[in-house]
XYZ file of C-alpha atoms in Angstrom:
774
model
C 0.000 0.000 0.000
C 1.160 3.511 -0.825
C 0.065 6.408 1.361
C 1.053 10.009 2.045
C 0.646 11.223 5.631
C 1.184 14.500 7.450
C 4.146 14.506 9.857
C 3.918 16.449 13.097
C 6.737 17.438 15.435
C 9.502 17.949 12.837
C 11.900 20.882 13.293
C 14.873 20.179 11.043
C 16.461 17.889 8.465
C 17.771 15.639 11.252
C 14.161 15.023 12.289
C 13.299 13.677 8.831
C 16.390 11.447 8.962
C 15.439 10.107 12.403
C 11.863 9.317 11.309
C 13.026 7.656 8.083
C 15.492 5.399 9.929
C 12.983 4.375 12.609
C 10.134 3.641 10.177
C 12.291 1.723 7.694
C 13.339 -0.664 10.483
C 9.726 -1.757 11.047
C 8.722 -5.088 9.451
C 6.426 -4.601 6.470
C 7.712 -1.121 5.574
C 9.134 -1.122 2.045
C 9.828 2.607 1.607
C 9.632 5.829 3.601
C 10.472 9.294 2.281
C 10.057 12.272 4.634
C 9.947 15.816 3.252
C 10.851 18.515 5.784
C 9.500 21.372 3.638
C 6.042 19.918 2.963
C 5.973 18.163 6.366
C 4.698 14.973 4.751
C 5.883 11.383 4.490
C 5.382 9.049 1.522
C 4.984 5.503 2.800
C 4.947 2.131 1.070
C 4.057 -0.728 3.379
C 2.184 -3.999 3.873
C -0.925 -3.216 5.998
C -1.070 -6.875 7.043
C 2.267 -6.474 8.845
C 2.263 -2.856 10.000
C -0.215 0.005 10.378
C -0.014 3.771 10.818
C -0.820 3.244 14.502
C 2.176 0.904 14.860
C 4.387 3.500 13.202
C 3.118 6.170 15.580
C 3.960 3.954 18.542
C 7.552 3.806 17.307
C 8.059 7.522 16.580
C 5.629 8.929 19.159
C 8.107 8.523 22.003
C 10.550 10.652 19.992
C 8.056 13.504 19.706
C 6.775 12.825 16.193
C 3.500 11.517 14.788
C 1.856 10.607 11.474
C -1.618 11.950 10.697
C -3.518 9.844 8.165
C -5.620 12.577 6.573
C -7.687 10.183 4.440
C -8.822 8.339 7.575
C -9.670 11.663 9.231
C -11.717 12.694 6.217
C -13.745 9.491 6.317
C -14.650 10.231 9.929
C -15.438 13.855 9.079
C -17.647 12.766 6.189
C -19.593 10.427 8.468
C -20.010 13.177 11.056
C -21.196 15.515 8.305
C -23.976 13.081 7.501
C -22.822 12.210 3.998
C -23.994 8.787 2.904
C -20.559 7.573 1.841
C -21.780 3.959 1.715
C -23.838 4.794 -1.366
C -20.781 6.044 -3.234
C -18.873 3.633 -5.492
C -15.266 2.915 -4.600
C -12.745 5.414 -5.884
C -15.289 8.225 -6.095
C -14.748 9.885 -2.735
C -13.866 13.559 -3.154
C -12.324 13.775 0.314
C -8.866 12.896 -0.958
C -7.715 16.518 -1.087
C -10.044 18.073 1.497
C -7.585 17.512 4.332
C -5.117 19.993 2.918
C -7.243 22.920 4.033
C -7.523 21.361 7.494
C -3.758 20.980 7.592
C -3.287 24.622 6.674
C -5.786 25.671 9.355
C -3.862 23.637 11.933
C -0.619 25.269 10.845
C -2.193 28.708 11.149
C -3.290 27.866 14.700
C 0.247 26.678 15.540
C 1.638 29.824 13.931
C -0.629 31.964 16.099
C 0.570 30.163 19.255
C 4.147 30.738 18.161
C 3.393 34.409 17.464
C 2.263 34.897 21.073
C 5.589 33.492 22.284
C 7.427 35.700 19.817
C 5.534 38.786 20.998
C 6.758 38.055 24.525
C 10.334 36.974 23.893
C 11.508 39.183 21.005
C 11.400 42.557 22.847
C 13.254 40.961 25.775
C 15.735 39.350 23.388
C 16.583 42.577 21.590
C 16.910 44.512 24.866
C 19.218 41.872 26.367
C 21.137 41.626 23.077
C 21.791 45.382 23.117
C 22.980 45.202 26.744
C 25.154 42.187 25.868
C 26.757 44.018 22.959
C 27.232 47.113 25.174
C 29.049 45.073 27.811
C 31.263 43.385 25.223
C 31.928 46.725 23.534
C 32.889 48.421 26.787
C 35.497 45.697 27.344
C 36.930 46.169 23.850
C 36.749 49.982 23.571
C 37.896 52.251 26.404
C 35.756 55.170 25.166
C 32.531 53.181 25.693
C 31.301 53.391 29.323
C 30.402 50.247 31.291
C 26.782 49.244 31.849
C 24.972 51.746 34.087
C 23.434 48.793 35.986
C 25.256 47.154 38.912
C 26.330 43.657 37.820
C 24.495 42.007 40.731
C 21.210 43.663 39.681
C 21.833 42.811 36.016
C 22.492 39.169 36.921
C 19.332 39.000 39.080
C 17.120 40.384 36.285
C 18.839 38.135 33.731
C 18.336 35.074 35.950
C 14.596 35.688 36.284
C 14.128 36.382 32.574
C 16.304 33.423 31.529
C 14.307 31.092 33.800
C 11.011 32.133 32.186
C 12.439 32.024 28.658
C 14.147 28.638 29.077
C 11.342 26.811 30.890
C 8.428 28.309 28.909
C 9.567 29.508 25.488
C 12.407 26.963 25.372
C 10.430 23.957 26.628
C 10.567 22.153 23.221
C 14.363 22.332 23.400
C 14.397 20.886 26.919
C 12.092 18.043 25.827
C 14.550 17.293 23.017
C 17.377 17.042 25.581
C 15.284 14.607 27.652
C 14.561 12.447 24.565
C 18.276 12.455 23.779
C 19.093 11.285 27.302
C 16.483 8.493 27.171
C 16.516 7.344 23.531
C 19.903 8.621 22.252
C 18.194 10.447 19.389
C 19.291 14.022 18.655
C 18.100 16.782 16.330
C 18.619 20.527 16.039
C 16.464 21.178 19.110
C 18.796 18.904 21.075
C 21.794 21.060 20.166
C 20.016 24.273 21.159
C 18.669 22.666 24.343
C 22.044 21.343 25.506
C 23.776 24.637 24.684
C 21.297 26.933 26.426
C 20.788 24.560 29.372
C 24.572 24.345 29.892
C 24.885 28.150 29.871
C 21.926 28.442 32.282
C 23.161 25.774 34.744
C 26.717 27.180 34.800
C 25.445 30.735 35.323
C 22.940 29.643 37.999
C 25.646 27.859 39.993
C 28.003 30.843 39.803
C 25.209 33.302 40.651
C 23.267 31.358 43.307
C 26.215 29.553 44.953
C 29.095 32.105 45.126
C 31.600 29.584 46.605
C 31.442 27.577 43.372
C 32.270 30.732 41.444
C 35.199 31.388 43.760
C 36.387 27.799 43.333
C 36.309 28.144 39.530
C 37.807 31.644 39.787
C 34.909 32.737 37.557
C 34.166 36.376 36.843
C 30.948 37.918 38.075
C 29.677 37.950 34.480
C 27.077 35.219 33.826
C 25.618 33.783 30.623
C 21.905 34.112 31.312
C 21.849 36.612 28.477
C 23.180 33.915 26.131
C 20.258 31.638 27.067
C 17.736 34.427 26.472
C 19.208 35.696 23.208
C 19.798 32.258 21.638
C 16.294 30.976 22.411
C 14.723 34.317 21.454
C 16.412 34.537 18.070
C 15.817 30.871 17.223
C 12.119 31.007 18.134
C 11.784 34.219 16.113
C 13.543 32.499 13.203
C 11.211 29.488 13.486
C 8.234 31.851 13.371
C 9.487 33.589 10.215
C 10.390 30.228 8.653
C 6.944 28.753 9.399
C 5.226 31.757 7.817
C 7.441 31.529 4.739
C 6.945 27.763 4.388
C 3.173 28.275 4.332
C 3.660 30.453 1.256
C 5.669 27.764 -0.550
C 2.547 25.582 -0.701
C 0.239 28.277 -2.066
C 0.141 26.669 -5.526
C -1.559 23.535 -4.169
C -3.986 25.653 -2.164
C -4.890 27.618 -5.303
C -5.489 24.400 -7.247
C -7.713 23.094 -4.452
C -9.563 26.416 -4.408
C -10.484 25.874 -8.061
C -12.637 22.862 -7.196
C -16.398 23.281 -7.324
C -18.027 23.006 -3.909
C -21.490 21.778 -4.950
C -23.476 20.560 -7.952
C -27.049 20.672 -9.277
C -28.160 17.186 -10.350
C -31.335 15.642 -11.681
C -32.530 12.925 -9.331
C -35.966 11.319 -9.483
C -36.969 13.914 -12.068
C -36.105 16.862 -9.819
C -33.214 19.330 -9.758
C -31.434 19.246 -6.393
C -28.229 20.866 -5.152
C -25.805 18.504 -3.407
C -22.211 18.730 -2.073
C -19.636 17.886 -4.727
C -18.511 14.757 -2.849
C -21.982 13.207 -3.317
C -21.879 13.307 -7.119
C -21.589 9.812 -8.621
C -20.805 8.540 -12.105
C -23.804 8.711 -14.421
C -25.409 11.680 -12.627
C -26.967 14.263 -14.956
C -25.644 17.686 -13.955
C -27.268 21.037 -14.715
C -24.683 23.744 -15.403
C -25.856 27.303 -15.951
C -23.865 30.159 -17.550
C -21.106 31.430 -15.273
C -21.065 28.280 -13.128
C -18.193 25.844 -12.683
C -18.672 22.406 -14.210
C -18.680 20.221 -11.062
C -16.883 17.107 -12.368
C -15.526 15.676 -15.615
C -18.283 14.665 -17.995
C -19.864 14.573 -21.442
C -22.295 17.182 -22.759
C -25.653 15.541 -23.543
C -27.613 18.753 -24.117
C -26.658 22.331 -25.024
C -23.837 24.210 -26.739
C -21.439 26.621 -25.062
C -17.886 27.885 -24.759
C -15.783 26.777 -21.798
C -13.049 28.731 -20.011
C -10.360 26.038 -19.567
C -7.620 28.460 -18.482
C -7.286 26.760 -15.092
C -6.103 23.614 -16.927
C -4.364 24.878 -20.059
C -3.343 28.410 -19.054
C -5.033 29.737 -22.230
C -7.585 32.510 -21.724
C -9.523 31.963 -24.983
C -12.727 29.938 -24.307
C -13.150 26.633 -26.165
C -16.399 25.925 -28.049
C -18.223 22.774 -26.923
C -21.222 20.867 -28.252
C -23.175 17.676 -27.528
C -20.804 14.722 -27.268
C -17.785 16.821 -26.259
C -15.877 16.088 -23.058
C -15.739 18.807 -20.398
C -13.358 19.071 -17.450
C -14.511 19.548 -13.884
C -13.949 23.011 -12.322
C -13.696 24.753 -15.721
C -16.197 27.586 -16.210
C -19.270 27.494 -18.451
C -19.241 30.907 -20.154
C -22.571 30.765 -22.017
C -25.561 28.503 -22.528
C -27.179 26.067 -20.109
C -25.835 22.534 -20.246
C -26.744 19.058 -19.195
C -23.603 17.070 -18.487
C -23.334 13.359 -17.738
C -20.729 12.747 -15.026
C -18.006 10.394 -16.305
C -15.236 10.937 -13.745
C -15.655 11.992 -10.118
C -13.584 12.318 -6.948
C -9.941 11.381 -7.265
C -10.390 10.390 -10.948
C -11.100 13.907 -12.254
C -8.479 15.800 -14.229
C -8.057 18.431 -11.497
C -7.679 15.765 -8.806
C -5.041 14.028 -10.940
C -3.206 17.326 -11.368
C -3.308 18.038 -7.620
C -2.090 14.516 -6.852
C 0.719 14.771 -9.407
C 1.836 18.161 -8.062
C 1.724 16.895 -4.469
C 3.820 13.855 -5.341
C 6.323 15.971 -7.263
C 6.622 18.462 -4.407
C 7.245 15.625 -1.959
C 9.828 13.854 -4.122
C 13.585 14.183 -3.726
C 16.016 15.398 -6.378
C 19.323 13.487 -6.808
C 21.193 16.663 -5.783
C 19.476 16.394 -2.386
C 21.197 13.105 -1.503
C 24.387 14.792 -0.287
C 22.435 17.121 2.008
C 20.455 14.131 3.355
C 23.630 12.142 4.018
C 25.231 15.072 5.843
C 22.080 15.842 7.840
C 21.807 12.210 8.967
C 25.115 12.368 10.868
C 25.333 16.129 11.394
C 23.876 16.449 14.893
C 25.818 13.582 16.537
C 29.062 14.823 14.949
C 28.429 18.389 16.150
C 27.695 17.143 19.677
C 30.972 15.229 19.806
C 32.847 18.159 18.271
C 31.412 20.622 20.813
C 32.545 18.421 23.710
C 36.032 18.097 22.176
C 36.184 21.892 21.765
C 35.294 22.394 25.449
C 37.924 19.875 26.569
C 40.511 21.431 24.247
C 39.962 24.867 25.763
C 40.214 23.537 29.309
C 43.171 21.172 28.777
C 45.173 23.056 26.159
C 43.941 26.616 26.698
C 44.805 26.486 30.396
C 48.459 26.066 29.387
C 48.428 29.590 27.931
C 45.921 31.392 30.180
C 44.325 31.100 33.615
C 42.051 28.067 34.047
C 39.039 30.313 34.798
C 39.498 32.176 31.510
C 40.053 28.949 29.557
C 36.904 27.441 31.121
C 34.887 30.568 30.301
C 36.076 30.628 26.686
C 35.552 26.875 26.435
C 31.994 27.211 27.681
C 31.262 30.019 25.214
C 32.751 27.953 22.371
C 30.803 24.844 23.451
C 27.510 26.730 23.414
C 28.443 28.636 20.244
C 29.236 25.439 18.284
C 25.988 23.775 19.361
C 23.926 26.839 18.537
C 25.452 27.882 15.220
C 25.361 24.362 13.729
C 22.380 24.405 11.427
C 21.113 21.255 9.717
C 17.874 23.129 8.936
C 19.336 25.280 6.169
C 20.755 22.164 4.471
C 17.508 20.266 4.863
C 15.358 23.067 3.481
C 17.671 24.030 0.604
C 16.256 21.618 -1.988
C 12.641 20.808 -0.982
C 11.543 24.442 -0.576
C 12.806 25.297 -4.072
C 11.171 22.155 -5.511
C 7.827 22.971 -3.897
C 7.810 26.538 -5.256
C 9.146 25.511 -8.686
C 6.682 22.648 -9.192
C 3.823 24.818 -7.929
C 4.644 27.661 -10.305
C 4.890 25.185 -13.177
C 1.425 23.789 -12.382
C -0.046 27.285 -12.371
C 1.331 27.710 -15.902
C -0.064 24.440 -17.258
C 3.194 22.486 -16.842
C 3.016 19.306 -14.768
C 6.309 17.983 -13.377
C 6.201 14.340 -12.326
C 9.004 14.462 -9.745
C 12.050 16.406 -8.596
C 14.366 14.071 -10.518
C 12.689 15.071 -13.799
C 13.091 18.707 -12.818
C 16.815 18.258 -12.189
C 17.378 16.322 -15.426
C 15.364 18.864 -17.426
C 17.773 21.538 -16.246
C 20.642 19.746 -18.021
C 18.891 19.049 -21.338
C 20.809 20.295 -24.405
C 18.964 18.470 -27.198
C 15.192 18.369 -27.691
C 13.650 15.803 -30.035
C 10.097 16.550 -31.178
C 7.671 14.175 -32.797
C 6.314 15.894 -35.931
C 2.605 15.063 -35.873
C 0.707 16.820 -33.120
C 3.828 18.464 -31.710
C 5.334 20.583 -34.492
C 2.268 20.221 -36.705
C -1.375 20.519 -35.687
C -2.094 16.841 -36.284
C -5.221 17.689 -38.314
C -5.361 17.852 -42.148
C -6.166 21.250 -43.653
C -6.936 22.348 -47.206
C -3.907 24.385 -48.314
C -3.954 25.000 -52.094
C -6.540 25.172 -54.872
C -4.979 25.373 -58.362
C -7.728 25.747 -60.954
C -7.524 24.612 -64.571
C -9.863 26.455 -66.898
C -12.450 29.133 -66.162
C -13.814 28.022 -62.760
C -12.878 30.190 -59.748
C -11.359 28.823 -56.513
C -14.664 29.501 -54.768
C -16.630 27.534 -57.353
C -14.143 24.665 -57.148
C -14.363 24.565 -53.363
C -18.176 24.571 -53.490
C -18.251 21.657 -55.949
C -15.606 19.657 -54.083
C -17.116 20.252 -50.625
C -20.573 19.248 -51.878
C -19.145 15.906 -52.996
C -16.918 15.365 -49.940
C -19.729 16.176 -47.498
C -21.144 12.722 -48.229
C -17.767 11.004 -47.694
C -16.411 9.488 -44.489
C -12.763 9.868 -45.547
C -10.542 11.872 -43.095
C -9.406 14.225 -45.890
C -13.028 15.008 -46.674
C -13.378 16.660 -43.247
C -10.645 19.183 -44.091
C -12.384 20.155 -47.350
C -15.845 20.483 -45.779
C -14.402 22.445 -42.856
C -12.837 24.950 -45.287
C -16.216 25.433 -46.998
C -17.952 25.894 -43.655
C -15.405 28.543 -42.653
C -16.262 30.370 -45.888
C -19.975 29.965 -45.013
C -20.754 28.299 -48.333
C -24.066 26.708 -49.216
C -23.411 23.205 -50.534
C -25.023 21.874 -53.699
C -27.327 18.885 -53.797
C -25.556 15.718 -54.945
C -27.261 12.872 -56.783
C -26.002 9.378 -57.563
C -23.142 9.671 -55.004
C -20.731 6.733 -54.829
C -17.456 6.108 -53.047
C -14.717 4.535 -55.188
C -12.751 2.404 -52.729
C -9.100 3.411 -52.359
C -9.367 6.031 -55.090
C -12.016 8.693 -54.413
C -15.685 9.376 -55.143
C -18.165 10.518 -57.768
C -21.490 12.370 -57.813
C -23.892 14.275 -60.000
C -24.290 18.026 -59.381
C -26.596 20.104 -61.581
C -26.915 17.282 -64.112
C -23.139 16.900 -64.544
C -20.985 14.063 -63.239
C -17.894 15.003 -61.211
C -15.040 12.931 -59.801
C -12.688 13.717 -56.879
C -9.811 11.518 -55.801
C -6.180 10.505 -55.968
C -3.824 9.811 -58.900
C -5.120 6.250 -59.281
C -8.560 7.621 -60.086
C -6.999 10.019 -62.617
C -5.317 7.061 -64.354
C -8.589 5.108 -64.420
C -10.216 8.031 -66.264
C -7.254 8.168 -68.700
C -6.553 11.793 -67.862
C -3.092 13.336 -67.788
C -1.914 15.286 -64.694
C 0.450 18.217 -64.556
C 3.406 16.382 -62.997
C 5.114 19.627 -61.932
C 2.118 20.513 -59.756
C 1.992 17.029 -58.217
C 5.758 16.989 -57.572
C 5.525 20.450 -55.975
C 2.854 19.200 -53.582
C 4.859 16.044 -52.737
C 8.040 17.955 -51.945
C 6.088 20.007 -49.420
C 4.488 16.979 -47.803
C 1.062 17.781 -49.230
C -1.477 15.182 -50.346
C -2.968 15.929 -53.808
C -6.700 15.663 -54.525
C -7.869 16.088 -58.123
C -11.337 17.399 -59.080
C -12.392 16.378 -62.615
C -14.992 15.240 -65.049
C -14.653 12.239 -67.348
C -13.124 14.509 -69.985
C -10.851 16.927 -68.168
C -9.221 18.021 -64.894
C -10.882 21.022 -63.221
C -8.484 21.679 -60.304
C -5.637 20.357 -58.153
C -6.194 20.609 -54.416
C -3.560 20.012 -51.712
C -4.237 18.875 -48.163
C -1.595 18.780 -45.451
C -0.965 18.706 -41.729
C 0.170 22.304 -41.160
C 2.810 23.633 -38.802
C 1.541 25.004 -35.493
C 1.474 28.803 -35.352
C 3.938 28.948 -32.464
C 6.314 26.133 -33.540
C 8.856 28.444 -35.209
C 8.969 30.743 -32.165
C 9.421 27.755 -29.835
C 12.411 26.477 -31.815
C 13.924 29.985 -31.818
C 13.436 30.225 -28.026
C 15.118 26.832 -27.529
C 18.063 27.942 -29.662
C 18.411 31.048 -27.469
C 18.587 28.702 -24.482
C 21.494 26.867 -26.146
C 19.424 23.799 -27.035
C 19.508 21.960 -30.365
C 16.253 20.673 -31.860
C 15.554 17.542 -33.905
C 12.315 16.437 -35.576
C 11.342 12.762 -35.513
C 8.880 11.496 -38.161
C 7.881 8.562 -40.309
C 7.598 10.843 -43.365
C 10.095 10.663 -46.233
C 13.235 12.794 -46.022
C 12.104 15.487 -48.502
C 8.723 16.048 -46.849
C 10.284 16.107 -43.385
C 13.001 18.534 -44.500
C 10.384 20.909 -45.915
C 8.584 21.039 -42.535
C 11.914 21.355 -40.706
C 12.989 24.303 -42.852
C 9.773 26.143 -41.995
C 10.502 26.132 -38.261
C 14.330 26.096 -38.143
C 14.951 22.501 -37.009
C 18.645 21.542 -36.627
C 18.388 17.842 -37.431
C 15.774 15.744 -39.256
C 15.226 12.108 -38.260
C 12.946 10.917 -41.072
C 11.424 7.590 -42.189
C 11.564 6.319 -38.584
C 9.124 3.572 -37.649
C 7.362 3.950 -34.264
C 9.297 0.969 -32.888
C 12.620 2.575 -33.830
C 12.016 5.984 -32.224
C 13.651 4.922 -28.952
C 16.783 3.819 -30.870
C 17.107 7.303 -32.384
C 17.059 8.760 -28.860
C 19.787 6.321 -27.794
C 21.961 7.381 -30.756
C 21.814 11.026 -29.623
C 22.620 10.007 -26.045
C 25.680 8.091 -27.288
C 26.830 11.322 -28.959
C 26.942 12.849 -25.481
C 23.680 14.795 -25.561
C 21.192 14.984 -22.684
C 17.949 14.453 -24.553
C 14.363 15.498 -23.929
C 11.750 13.793 -26.112
C 8.496 15.612 -26.834
C 5.569 13.498 -28.038
C 1.900 12.698 -27.599
C 2.517 10.066 -24.914
C 0.842 7.192 -26.810
C 2.824 5.818 -29.767
C 5.834 7.770 -28.490
C 5.827 6.039 -25.083
C 9.049 3.985 -25.608
C 10.949 7.068 -26.829
C 9.589 9.172 -23.954
C 10.763 6.548 -21.476
C 14.200 6.203 -23.143
C 14.960 9.938 -23.174
C 16.613 11.614 -20.177
C 13.323 13.472 -19.785
C 10.058 12.623 -21.548
C 7.724 15.553 -22.292
C 4.121 14.636 -23.087
C 1.692 16.883 -24.940
C -1.258 16.507 -22.576
C -4.644 17.249 -24.094
C -6.091 18.486 -20.824
C -8.227 15.362 -20.447
C -5.390 12.877 -20.071
C -2.702 14.163 -17.731
C -1.579 10.917 -16.071
C 0.941 9.931 -18.757
C 3.261 7.476 -17.034
C 6.021 7.533 -19.668
C 6.685 11.264 -19.342
C 8.419 13.245 -16.611
C 6.874 16.513 -17.804
C 3.361 17.088 -19.201
C 2.419 20.245 -21.125
C -1.309 20.699 -20.563
C -3.449 21.638 -23.538
C -0.845 20.219 -25.921
C 0.802 23.646 -26.233
C 4.398 23.384 -27.411
C 4.908 27.058 -26.463
C 5.165 25.925 -22.832
C 8.328 23.910 -23.526
C 10.858 26.819 -23.355
C 9.019 28.096 -20.267
C 9.359 24.699 -18.590
C 13.095 24.590 -19.321
C 13.542 28.164 -18.059
C 11.729 27.319 -14.826
C 13.725 24.087 -14.355
C 16.976 26.022 -14.758
C 15.839 28.765 -12.367
C 14.802 26.138 -9.784
C 18.113 24.274 -9.989
C 20.038 27.552 -9.738
C 18.100 28.361 -6.569
C 18.771 24.891 -5.141
C 22.514 25.223 -5.800
C 22.557 28.708 -4.230
C 20.746 27.377 -1.155
C 23.026 24.357 -0.789
C 26.147 26.491 -1.246
C 25.180 28.977 1.426
C 23.940 26.250 3.798
C 27.226 24.323 3.571
C 29.362 27.476 3.472
C 27.591 28.830 6.552
C 28.278 25.663 8.574
C 31.824 25.141 7.268
C 32.790 28.715 8.232
C 30.545 29.265 11.258
C 31.384 26.171 13.289
C 35.196 26.649 13.324
C 34.804 30.349 14.183
C 32.407 29.469 17.007
C 34.914 26.874 18.230
C 37.499 29.647 18.669
C 39.756 28.955 15.697
C 40.409 32.690 15.214
C 40.954 33.479 18.901
C 44.700 32.621 19.100
C 45.434 34.788 16.048
C 43.000 37.712 16.239
C 41.349 37.429 19.657
C 37.982 36.838 17.932
C 35.433 34.504 19.543
C 31.890 34.328 18.234
C 29.387 35.202 20.928
C 26.693 32.480 21.244
C 23.976 35.134 21.052
C 25.186 36.243 17.629
C 25.583 32.582 16.646
C 21.932 31.952 17.590
C 20.759 34.891 15.493
C 22.866 33.761 12.533
C 21.568 30.200 12.759
C 17.948 31.305 12.964
C 18.167 33.578 9.948
C 20.130 31.087 7.823
C 17.014 28.898 7.559
C 14.806 31.901 6.858
C 17.146 33.098 4.108
C 16.978 29.698 2.369
C 13.167 29.738 2.337
C 13.024 33.366 1.175
C 15.483 32.596 -1.630
C 13.230 29.732 -2.753
C 10.211 32.056 -2.718
C 12.012 34.277 -5.240
C 11.111 31.643 -7.852
C 7.568 32.994 -7.724
C 8.823 36.176 -9.382
C 10.476 34.400 -12.355
C 8.863 35.570 -15.601
C 8.158 32.673 -17.958
């Protein structure tokens, strides 16, 4: 069984590592991936061997818990009085309803945190200023000492530190207790041990003066360190929590698009019901301006539908009886009756939300290093901090008084514990992925997982299938070359009148052209289809023929070979209109290039990407199409089964290849490419072979997708660089590496502020992706 659950109690990347290790050890658990940014876990397990409750028993004692939102929703639905037993399996709409509940819970937690922040931040900044004043007065003779007597300052600091540590800092103390009992440590453990050590040392020196005399300690205590470290870190957690809420806005917006209720015909009456009670086969009434509740088929009415929420295109799409409509799109005009064909988790929007959620929760390969470091980071830092303290006492006392060495050792011990920040490393990748994938979804680009996003960033060769990707995939009438005195309009009227009675695919293109010109078709008598060649019919007492070159030969007529060759070179199919005695006109029909194909190829070239076209057409026809749009390489006369081999050839040349196709006959090639890009029609978005899906089948989204992938990976690399750089530089400085040379020792209060804002800066940098113009 696969399931995604909400994780509570996580504070840093080490937390996700702890949970993953504990859960994976349980029998029956096949996979567990925990995402610190989305605060969710993707589980794969055998429910016969282990349950969510069993997992919670294992991690609950460590301060974490899984919340199975789907189970909660079932309970909520029963409490709400919905008759869920009447609903067929797989049609429950509650799958995504829990996300709003989760956000509400987070807002409540954020409000609780804000109250703590309101109390502690003013105290923190006041104490921080006094701390800096005291340090400054020791370094600069022109700066006067604190106007407060030290005894009074220590008394006030002791009282404030006690409140801050045992109220605001209680989560850190609980982490220390869990470490002592279960030997499991995270970022809170480091902060807890550091601040508790500073508090206990200061309390002993302040409350029991003989101990201070024994240690030859100065009258200065470190209550201010406890206050400032906890204050800054809690403030940083508050800012980080607020920022992380914004990273998930894309999912919330998608959920907000869902219709909340529907009007259905039941027992001959129109009734309004909640959306989750709609079942397959229901007849829905949709009035102008209303959202279509679920996916369905129009059985009555004509209209135009605003599908911008799926495709990103603002132009409404005309719909008639028999056409498929997508749930949550907007009916712009005309009342409709729609038969529900997909409901609940099967609707297009639900699939999109699910795909985006899974992508946001997935891990990119670049994240593995950060995960490996985070897994051992906290234990290593703990050991290092103890070694630093011992080094100061044992080695430092050889060069300075023991009391001074102990004081500096204590400051370094606390500083190392406080400044070490696994959070920034843990948040570096997932926050950027969440924002990047969310922005892509809002622009009609579905990204299957973070791995596809990372690979897409490195693509330098794009292979496009011709039909339906570069071309429209629908035949159109292109040329009418008349022979004799008949006009093009007269020829089209004659030809369309004949073809209107035909079922041939090319006939549709001819009739469509006549309809666009608003022509009145002539009455045809004695119509007959000539199998494999064309057709004949009598119009106005005269017999006409329309068909291919075989039909021309049967009538013993001679074609203008130059015209036919000209059509063939351009990939056009010739149709000849004639009588038994002579040819009236040559007509060409072809699959035309999409309006935006040339611009897309130009945009890809500007991004440094080469473009190839893959087709089963002959070389000359393919080259003609390629020349129109500026293709670099033509792969022609390729059978569907050989498309994947062509991709492999490019990969052997050293290219990182993206394949763009329709996701059906191109499936092997899509799977073979480094990244498969499917041209989603808007009604079929769950294309397994592709890593990226362009909704609405719009090739113009391809350069945008690549631009966003590159921007996301740039952000990830920036975040990882600063997270690693911060720890690599900060920890040695906090340990006192610069003190023997420059007399510089990082104050733990400043270290706490730096650590808190390092996580915030990573999240804010990820949020910058929202401003990228595509």
